[in-house]
PDB file of C-alpha atoms in Angstrom:
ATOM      1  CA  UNK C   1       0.000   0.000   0.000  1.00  0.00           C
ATOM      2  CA  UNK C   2       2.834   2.218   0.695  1.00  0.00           C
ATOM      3  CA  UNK C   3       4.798   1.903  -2.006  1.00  0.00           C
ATOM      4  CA  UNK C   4       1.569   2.170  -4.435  1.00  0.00           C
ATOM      5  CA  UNK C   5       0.875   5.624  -2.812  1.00  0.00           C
ATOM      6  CA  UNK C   6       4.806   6.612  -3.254  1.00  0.00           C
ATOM      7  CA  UNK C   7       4.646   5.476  -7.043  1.00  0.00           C
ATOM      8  CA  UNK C   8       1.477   7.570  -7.063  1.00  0.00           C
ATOM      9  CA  UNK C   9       3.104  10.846  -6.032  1.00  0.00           C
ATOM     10  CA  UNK C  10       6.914   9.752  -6.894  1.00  0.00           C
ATOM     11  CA  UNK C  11       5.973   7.752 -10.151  1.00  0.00           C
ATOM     12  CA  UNK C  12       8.649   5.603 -11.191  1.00  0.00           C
ATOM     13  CA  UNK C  13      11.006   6.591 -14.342  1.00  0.00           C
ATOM     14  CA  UNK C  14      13.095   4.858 -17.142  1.00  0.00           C
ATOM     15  CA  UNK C  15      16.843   5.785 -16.167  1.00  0.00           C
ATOM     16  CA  UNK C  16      17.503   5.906 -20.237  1.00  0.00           C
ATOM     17  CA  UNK C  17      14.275   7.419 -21.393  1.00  0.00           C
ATOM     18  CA  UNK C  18      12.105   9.299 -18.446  1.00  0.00           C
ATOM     19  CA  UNK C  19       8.993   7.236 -19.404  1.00  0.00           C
ATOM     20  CA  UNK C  20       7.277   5.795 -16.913  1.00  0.00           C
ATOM     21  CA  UNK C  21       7.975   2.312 -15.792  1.00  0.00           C
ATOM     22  CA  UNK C  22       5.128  -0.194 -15.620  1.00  0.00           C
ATOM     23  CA  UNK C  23       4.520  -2.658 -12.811  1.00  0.00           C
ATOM     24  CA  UNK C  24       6.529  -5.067 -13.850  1.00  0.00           C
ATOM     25  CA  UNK C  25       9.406  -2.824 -15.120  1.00  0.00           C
ATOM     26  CA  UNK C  26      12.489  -2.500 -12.901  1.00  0.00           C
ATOM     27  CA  UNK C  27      14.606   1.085 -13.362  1.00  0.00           C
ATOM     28  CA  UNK C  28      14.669   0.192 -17.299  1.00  0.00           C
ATOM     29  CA  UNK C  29      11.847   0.134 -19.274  1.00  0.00           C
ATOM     30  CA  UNK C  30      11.447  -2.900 -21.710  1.00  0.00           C
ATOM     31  CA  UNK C  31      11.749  -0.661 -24.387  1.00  0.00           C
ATOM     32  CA  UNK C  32      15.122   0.307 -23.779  1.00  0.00           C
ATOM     33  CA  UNK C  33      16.431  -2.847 -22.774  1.00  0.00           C
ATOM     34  CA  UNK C  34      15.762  -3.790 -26.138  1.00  0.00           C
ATOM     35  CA  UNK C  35      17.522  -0.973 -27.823  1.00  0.00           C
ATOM     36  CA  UNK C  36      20.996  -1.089 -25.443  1.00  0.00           C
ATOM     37  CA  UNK C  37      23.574  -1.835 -28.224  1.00  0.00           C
ATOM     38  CA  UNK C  38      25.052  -5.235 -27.689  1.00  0.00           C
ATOM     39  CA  UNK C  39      28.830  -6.087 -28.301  1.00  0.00           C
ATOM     40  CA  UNK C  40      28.188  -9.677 -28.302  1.00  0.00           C
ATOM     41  CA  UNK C  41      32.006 -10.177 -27.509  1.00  0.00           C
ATOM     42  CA  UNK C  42      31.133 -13.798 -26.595  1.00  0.00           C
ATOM     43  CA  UNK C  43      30.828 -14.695 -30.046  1.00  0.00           C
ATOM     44  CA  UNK C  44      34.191 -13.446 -30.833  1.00  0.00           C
ATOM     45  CA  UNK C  45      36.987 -14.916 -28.645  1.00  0.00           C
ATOM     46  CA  UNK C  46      39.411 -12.276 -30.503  1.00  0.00           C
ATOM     47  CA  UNK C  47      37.231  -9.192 -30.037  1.00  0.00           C
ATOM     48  CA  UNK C  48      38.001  -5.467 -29.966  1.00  0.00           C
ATOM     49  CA  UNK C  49      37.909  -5.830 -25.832  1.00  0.00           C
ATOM     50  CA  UNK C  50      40.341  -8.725 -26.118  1.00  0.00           C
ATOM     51  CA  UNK C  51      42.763  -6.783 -28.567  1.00  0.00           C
ATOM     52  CA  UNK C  52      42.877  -3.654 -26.283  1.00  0.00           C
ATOM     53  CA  UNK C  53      44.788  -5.890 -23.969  1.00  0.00           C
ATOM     54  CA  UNK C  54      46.976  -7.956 -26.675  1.00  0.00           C
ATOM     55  CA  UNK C  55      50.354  -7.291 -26.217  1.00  0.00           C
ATOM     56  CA  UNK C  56      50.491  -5.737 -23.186  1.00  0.00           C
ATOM     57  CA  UNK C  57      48.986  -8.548 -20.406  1.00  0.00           C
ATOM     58  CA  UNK C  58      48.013 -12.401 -20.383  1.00  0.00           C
ATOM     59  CA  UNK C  59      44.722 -12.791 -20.460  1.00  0.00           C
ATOM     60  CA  UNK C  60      42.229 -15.537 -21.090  1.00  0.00           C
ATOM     61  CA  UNK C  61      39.130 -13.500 -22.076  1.00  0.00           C
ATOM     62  CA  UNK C  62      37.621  -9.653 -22.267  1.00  0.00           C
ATOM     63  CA  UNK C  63      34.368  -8.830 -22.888  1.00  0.00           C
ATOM     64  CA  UNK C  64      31.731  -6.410 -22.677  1.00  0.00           C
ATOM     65  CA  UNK C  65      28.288  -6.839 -22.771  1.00  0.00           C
ATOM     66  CA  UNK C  66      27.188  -3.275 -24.378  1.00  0.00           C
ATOM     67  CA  UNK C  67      28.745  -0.874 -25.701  1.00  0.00           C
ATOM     68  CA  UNK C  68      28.984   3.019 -24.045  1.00  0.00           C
ATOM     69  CA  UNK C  69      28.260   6.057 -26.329  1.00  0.00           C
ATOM     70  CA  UNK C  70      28.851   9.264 -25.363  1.00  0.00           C
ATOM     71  CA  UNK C  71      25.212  11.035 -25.042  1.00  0.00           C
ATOM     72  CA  UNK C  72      23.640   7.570 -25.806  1.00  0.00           C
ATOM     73  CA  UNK C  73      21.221   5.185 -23.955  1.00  0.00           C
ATOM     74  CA  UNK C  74      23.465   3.684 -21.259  1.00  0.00           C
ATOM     75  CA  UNK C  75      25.269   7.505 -20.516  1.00  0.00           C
ATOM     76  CA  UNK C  76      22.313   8.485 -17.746  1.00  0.00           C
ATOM     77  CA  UNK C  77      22.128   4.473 -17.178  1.00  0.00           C
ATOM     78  CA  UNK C  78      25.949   3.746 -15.668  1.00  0.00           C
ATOM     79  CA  UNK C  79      25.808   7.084 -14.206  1.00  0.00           C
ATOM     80  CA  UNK C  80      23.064   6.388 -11.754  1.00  0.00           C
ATOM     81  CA  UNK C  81      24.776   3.248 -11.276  1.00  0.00           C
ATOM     82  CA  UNK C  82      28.344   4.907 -10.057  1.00  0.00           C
ATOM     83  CA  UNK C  83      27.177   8.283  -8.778  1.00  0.00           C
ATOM     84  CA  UNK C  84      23.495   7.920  -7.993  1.00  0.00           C
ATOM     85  CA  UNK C  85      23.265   4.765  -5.369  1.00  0.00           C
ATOM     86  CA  UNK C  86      21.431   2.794  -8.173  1.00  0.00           C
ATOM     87  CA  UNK C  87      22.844  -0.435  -7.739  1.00  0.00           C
ATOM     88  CA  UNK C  88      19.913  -2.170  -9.498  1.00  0.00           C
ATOM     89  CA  UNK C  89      21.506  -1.395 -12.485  1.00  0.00           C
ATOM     90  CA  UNK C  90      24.905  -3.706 -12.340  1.00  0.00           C
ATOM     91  CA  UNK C  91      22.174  -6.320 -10.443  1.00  0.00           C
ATOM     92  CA  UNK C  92      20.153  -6.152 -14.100  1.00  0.00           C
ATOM     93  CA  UNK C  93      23.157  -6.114 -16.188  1.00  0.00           C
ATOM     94  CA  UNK C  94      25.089  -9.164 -13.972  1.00  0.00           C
ATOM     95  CA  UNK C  95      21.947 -11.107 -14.702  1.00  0.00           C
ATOM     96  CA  UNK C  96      21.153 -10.168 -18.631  1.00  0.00           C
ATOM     97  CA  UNK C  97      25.067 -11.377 -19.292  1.00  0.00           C
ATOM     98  CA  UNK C  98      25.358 -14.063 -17.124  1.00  0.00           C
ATOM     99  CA  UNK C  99      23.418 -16.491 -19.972  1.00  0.00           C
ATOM    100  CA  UNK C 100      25.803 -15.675 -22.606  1.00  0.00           C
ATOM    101  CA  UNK C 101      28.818 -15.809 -20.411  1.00  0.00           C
ATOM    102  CA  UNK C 102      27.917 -19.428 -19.378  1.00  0.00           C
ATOM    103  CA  UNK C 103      28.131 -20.646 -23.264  1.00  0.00           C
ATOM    104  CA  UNK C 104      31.971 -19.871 -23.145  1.00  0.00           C
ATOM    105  CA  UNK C 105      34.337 -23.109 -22.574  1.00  0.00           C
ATOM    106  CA  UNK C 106      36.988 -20.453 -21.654  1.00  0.00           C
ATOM    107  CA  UNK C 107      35.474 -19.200 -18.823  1.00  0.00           C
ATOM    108  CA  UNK C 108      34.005 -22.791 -17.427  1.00  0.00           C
ATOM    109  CA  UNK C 109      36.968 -23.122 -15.090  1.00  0.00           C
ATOM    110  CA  UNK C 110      36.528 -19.567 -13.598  1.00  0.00           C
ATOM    111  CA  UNK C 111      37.442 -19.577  -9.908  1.00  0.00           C
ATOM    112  CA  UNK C 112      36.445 -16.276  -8.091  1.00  0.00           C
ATOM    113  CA  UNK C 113      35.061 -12.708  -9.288  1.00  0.00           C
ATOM    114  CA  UNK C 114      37.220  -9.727  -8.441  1.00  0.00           C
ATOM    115  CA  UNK C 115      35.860  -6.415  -8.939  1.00  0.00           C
ATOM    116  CA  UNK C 116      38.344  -3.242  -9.855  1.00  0.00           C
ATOM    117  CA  UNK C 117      38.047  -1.927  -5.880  1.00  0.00           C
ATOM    118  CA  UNK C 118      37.901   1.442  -4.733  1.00  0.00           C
ATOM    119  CA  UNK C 119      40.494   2.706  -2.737  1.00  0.00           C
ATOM    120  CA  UNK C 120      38.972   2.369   1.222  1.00  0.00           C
ATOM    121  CA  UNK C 121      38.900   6.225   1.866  1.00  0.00           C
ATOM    122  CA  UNK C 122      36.537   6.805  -1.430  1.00  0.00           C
ATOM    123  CA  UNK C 123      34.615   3.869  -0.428  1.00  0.00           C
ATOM    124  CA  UNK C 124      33.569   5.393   2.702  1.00  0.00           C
ATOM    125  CA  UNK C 125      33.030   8.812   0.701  1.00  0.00           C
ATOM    126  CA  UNK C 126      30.773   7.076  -1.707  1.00  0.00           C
ATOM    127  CA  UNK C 127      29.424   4.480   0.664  1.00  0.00           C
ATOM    128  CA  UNK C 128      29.341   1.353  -2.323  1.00  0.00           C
ATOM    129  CA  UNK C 129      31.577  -0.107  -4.559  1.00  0.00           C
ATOM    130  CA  UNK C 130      29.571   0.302  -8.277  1.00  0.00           C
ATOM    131  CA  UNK C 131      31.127  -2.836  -9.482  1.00  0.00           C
ATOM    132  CA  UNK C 132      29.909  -4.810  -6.542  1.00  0.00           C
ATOM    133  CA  UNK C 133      26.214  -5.350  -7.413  1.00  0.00           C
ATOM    134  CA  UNK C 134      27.551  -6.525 -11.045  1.00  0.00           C
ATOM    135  CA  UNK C 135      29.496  -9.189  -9.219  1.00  0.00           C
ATOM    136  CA  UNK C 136      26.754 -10.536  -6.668  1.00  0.00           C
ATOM    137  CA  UNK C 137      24.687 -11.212  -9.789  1.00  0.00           C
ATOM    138  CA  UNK C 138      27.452 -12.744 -11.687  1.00  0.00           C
ATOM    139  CA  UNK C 139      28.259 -14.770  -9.120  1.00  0.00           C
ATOM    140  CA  UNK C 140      24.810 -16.169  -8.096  1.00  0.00           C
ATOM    141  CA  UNK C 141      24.209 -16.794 -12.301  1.00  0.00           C
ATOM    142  CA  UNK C 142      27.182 -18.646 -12.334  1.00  0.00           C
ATOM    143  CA  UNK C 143      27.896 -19.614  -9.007  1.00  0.00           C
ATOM    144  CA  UNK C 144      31.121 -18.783  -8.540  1.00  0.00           C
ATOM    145  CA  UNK C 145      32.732 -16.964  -5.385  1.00  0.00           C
ATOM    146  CA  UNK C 146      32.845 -12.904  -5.067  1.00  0.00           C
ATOM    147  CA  UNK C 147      35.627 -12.286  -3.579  1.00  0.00           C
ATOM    148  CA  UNK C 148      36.092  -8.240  -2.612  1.00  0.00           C
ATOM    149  CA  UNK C 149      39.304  -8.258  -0.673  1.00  0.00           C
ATOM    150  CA  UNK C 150      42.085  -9.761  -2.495  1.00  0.00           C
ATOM    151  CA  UNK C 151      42.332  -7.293  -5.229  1.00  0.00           C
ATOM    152  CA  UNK C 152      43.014  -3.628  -3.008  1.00  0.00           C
ATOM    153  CA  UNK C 153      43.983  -0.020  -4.139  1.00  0.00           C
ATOM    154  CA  UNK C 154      46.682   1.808  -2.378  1.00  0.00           C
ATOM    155  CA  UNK C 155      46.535   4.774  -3.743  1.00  0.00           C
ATOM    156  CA  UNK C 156      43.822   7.508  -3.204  1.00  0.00           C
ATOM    157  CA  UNK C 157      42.510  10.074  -5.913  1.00  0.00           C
ATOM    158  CA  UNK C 158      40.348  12.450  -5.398  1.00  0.00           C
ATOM    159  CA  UNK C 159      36.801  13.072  -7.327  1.00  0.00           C
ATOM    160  CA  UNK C 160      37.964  15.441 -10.235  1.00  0.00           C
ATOM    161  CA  UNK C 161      34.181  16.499 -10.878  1.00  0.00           C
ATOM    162  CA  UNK C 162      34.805  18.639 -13.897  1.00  0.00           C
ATOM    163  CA  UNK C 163      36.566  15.998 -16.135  1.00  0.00           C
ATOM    164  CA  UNK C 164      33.807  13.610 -17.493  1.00  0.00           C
ATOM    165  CA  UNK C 165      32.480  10.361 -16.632  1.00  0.00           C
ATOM    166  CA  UNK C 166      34.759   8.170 -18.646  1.00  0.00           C
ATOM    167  CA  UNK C 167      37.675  10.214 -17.765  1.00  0.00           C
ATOM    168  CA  UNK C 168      37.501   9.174 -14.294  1.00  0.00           C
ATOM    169  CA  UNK C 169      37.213   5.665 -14.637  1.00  0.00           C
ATOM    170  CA  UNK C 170      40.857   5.531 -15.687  1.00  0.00           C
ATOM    171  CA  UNK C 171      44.420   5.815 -14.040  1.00  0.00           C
ATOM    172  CA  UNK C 172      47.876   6.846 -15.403  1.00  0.00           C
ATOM    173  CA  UNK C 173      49.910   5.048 -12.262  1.00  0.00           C
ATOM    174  CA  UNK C 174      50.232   1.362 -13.097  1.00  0.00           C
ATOM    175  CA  UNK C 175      51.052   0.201  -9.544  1.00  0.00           C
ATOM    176  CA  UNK C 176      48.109   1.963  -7.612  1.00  0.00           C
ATOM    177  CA  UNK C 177      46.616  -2.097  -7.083  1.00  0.00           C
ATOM    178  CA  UNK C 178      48.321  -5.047  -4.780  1.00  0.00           C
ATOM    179  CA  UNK C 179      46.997  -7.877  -3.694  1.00  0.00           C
ATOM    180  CA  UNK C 180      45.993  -9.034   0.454  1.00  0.00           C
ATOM    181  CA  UNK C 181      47.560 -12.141  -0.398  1.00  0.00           C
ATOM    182  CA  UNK C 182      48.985 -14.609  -3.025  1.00  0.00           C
ATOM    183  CA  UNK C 183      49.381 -18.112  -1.284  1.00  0.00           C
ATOM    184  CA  UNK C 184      45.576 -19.082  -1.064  1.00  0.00           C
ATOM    185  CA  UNK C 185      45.031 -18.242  -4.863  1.00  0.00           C
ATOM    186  CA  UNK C 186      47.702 -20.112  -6.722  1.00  0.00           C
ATOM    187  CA  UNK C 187      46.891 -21.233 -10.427  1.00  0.00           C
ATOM    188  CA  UNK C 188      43.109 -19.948  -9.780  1.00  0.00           C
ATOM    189  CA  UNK C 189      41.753 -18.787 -13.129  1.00  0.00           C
ATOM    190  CA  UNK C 190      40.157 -14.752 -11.648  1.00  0.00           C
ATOM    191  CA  UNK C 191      37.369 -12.972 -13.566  1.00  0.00           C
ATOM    192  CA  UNK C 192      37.763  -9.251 -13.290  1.00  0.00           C
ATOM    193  CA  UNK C 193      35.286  -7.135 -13.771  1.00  0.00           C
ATOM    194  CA  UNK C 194      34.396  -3.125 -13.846  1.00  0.00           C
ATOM    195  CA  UNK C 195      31.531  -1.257 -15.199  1.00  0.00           C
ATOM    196  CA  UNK C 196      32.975   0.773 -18.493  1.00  0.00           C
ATOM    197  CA  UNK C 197      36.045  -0.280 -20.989  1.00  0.00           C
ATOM    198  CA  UNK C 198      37.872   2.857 -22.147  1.00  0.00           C
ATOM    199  CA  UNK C 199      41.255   2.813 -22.489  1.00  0.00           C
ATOM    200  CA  UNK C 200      42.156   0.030 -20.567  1.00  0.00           C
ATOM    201  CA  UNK C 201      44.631   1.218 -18.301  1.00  0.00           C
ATOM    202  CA  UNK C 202      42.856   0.504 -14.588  1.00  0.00           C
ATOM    203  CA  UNK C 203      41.817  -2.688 -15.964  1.00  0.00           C
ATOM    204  CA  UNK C 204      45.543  -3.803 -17.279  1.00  0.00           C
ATOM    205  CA  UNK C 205      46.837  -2.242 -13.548  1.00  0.00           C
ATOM    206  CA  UNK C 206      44.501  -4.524 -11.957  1.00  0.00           C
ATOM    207  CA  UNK C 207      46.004  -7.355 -13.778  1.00  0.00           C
ATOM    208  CA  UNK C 208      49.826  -6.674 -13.049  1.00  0.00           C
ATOM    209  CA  UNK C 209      48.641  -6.475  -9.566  1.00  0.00           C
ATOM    210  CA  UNK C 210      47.040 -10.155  -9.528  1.00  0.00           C
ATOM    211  CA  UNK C 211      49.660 -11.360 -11.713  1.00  0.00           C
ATOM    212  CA  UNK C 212      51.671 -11.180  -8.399  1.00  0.00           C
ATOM    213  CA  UNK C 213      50.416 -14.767  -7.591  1.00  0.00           C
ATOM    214  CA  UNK C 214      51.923 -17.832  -9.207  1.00  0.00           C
ATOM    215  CA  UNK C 215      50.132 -19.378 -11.815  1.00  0.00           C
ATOM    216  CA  UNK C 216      47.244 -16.941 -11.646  1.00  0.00           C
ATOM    217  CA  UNK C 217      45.171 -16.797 -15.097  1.00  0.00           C
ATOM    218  CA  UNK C 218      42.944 -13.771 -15.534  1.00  0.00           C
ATOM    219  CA  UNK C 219      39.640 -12.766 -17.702  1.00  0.00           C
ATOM    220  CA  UNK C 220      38.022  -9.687 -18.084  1.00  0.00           C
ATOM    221  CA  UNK C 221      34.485  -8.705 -18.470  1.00  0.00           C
ATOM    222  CA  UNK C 222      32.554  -5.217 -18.408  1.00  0.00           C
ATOM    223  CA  UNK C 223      29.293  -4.130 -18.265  1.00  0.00           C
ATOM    224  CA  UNK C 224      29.674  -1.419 -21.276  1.00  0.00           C
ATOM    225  CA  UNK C 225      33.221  -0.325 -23.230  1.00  0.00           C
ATOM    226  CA  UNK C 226      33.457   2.935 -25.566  1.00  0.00           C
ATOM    227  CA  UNK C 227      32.599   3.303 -28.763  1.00  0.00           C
TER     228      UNK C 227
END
């Protein structure tokens, strides 16, 4: 009863569209799930993800499952995810790619899920980890374990509010990343994941750091990368 009298006065709102939602629409409308542009990376083992990373780290697999524009549908959509406490959204995303993640032999030895972490002071200042409600999805689709403390940042950066959101989502110091510890994880094959693909560069940090333990073997996958 509550909630129908809130939805009555606070109606409900597409986060890529500002229609409003149905009953049985969750934060996207149907509509627009339909229209998020799909990479479907999973059909291409050697994918424009995967290539970012060629040359530079090991990796098993990258993927993404949509692909970012700037001023396009999933702009206002990962932005309430990282900035506007809308954790729905990696929950929705974890459990649209999950399916197509399960078809891949690559990944069916997958030990743990890692998320890119935020350094513990910004944590506090933002009060979640945006990657983290990607992983618990992930992880119950393909039951596998979430694992959020073996992957840490050590170096703090502050909010720079006037660059843009993909700008911030990336790092210039390769050694900002360490791992708690190396014994327990020895030849585990680690998913790592992170909301948006740009450049690469946090992503390929993350991996030096976890590359730390013997015999480690690392994929990627993203909610969205650039376009």
């Amino acid at each position: 009863m509550f909630q129908s009298l809130l939805n009555l006065f606070f109606p409900e709102v597409c986060l890529g569209c500002s229609r409003l939602l149905l009953s049985n629409e969750i934060v996207i409308c149907t509509r627009c799930r339909h229209e998020i542009p799909q990479t479907l990376h999973y059909l291409n083992p050697n994918n424009e993800a995967f290539r970012k990373f060629y040359g530079k780290i090991a990796v098993e697999h990258v993927s993404a499952f949509a692909y970012f524009q700037k001023k396009g549908l999933l702009q206002p959509i990962i932005h309430a995810l990282k900035y506007q406490e809308m954790e729905v959204v990696g929950t929705l995303f974890g459990h649209w790619y999950a399916p197509d993640l399960k078809k891949l032999e690559v990944l069916k030895d997958l030990d743990l899920i890692v998320p890119v972490p935020l350094h513990p002071k910004k944590l506090r200042e933002r009060g979640y980890n945006q990657v983290s409600s990607f992983g618990r999805s992930l992880s119950e689709e393909l039951q596998i374990e979430l694992n959020e403390s073996l992957l840490i940042r050590t170096v703090y950066s502050k909010t720079q509010t006037k660059k843009n959101l993909l700008s911030r989502t990336e790092v210039q110091n390769k050694n900002i990343f360490d791992v708690s510890e190396t014994n327990s994880y020895q030849g585990k094959h680690i998913l790592l994941i992170d909301d948006v693909l740009t450049t690469g560069s946090t992503l390929e940090a993350c991996c030096r750091a976890l590359l730390k333990i013997p015999g480690v073997k690392i994929s990627i996958v993203c909610i969205a990368m650039t376009q």
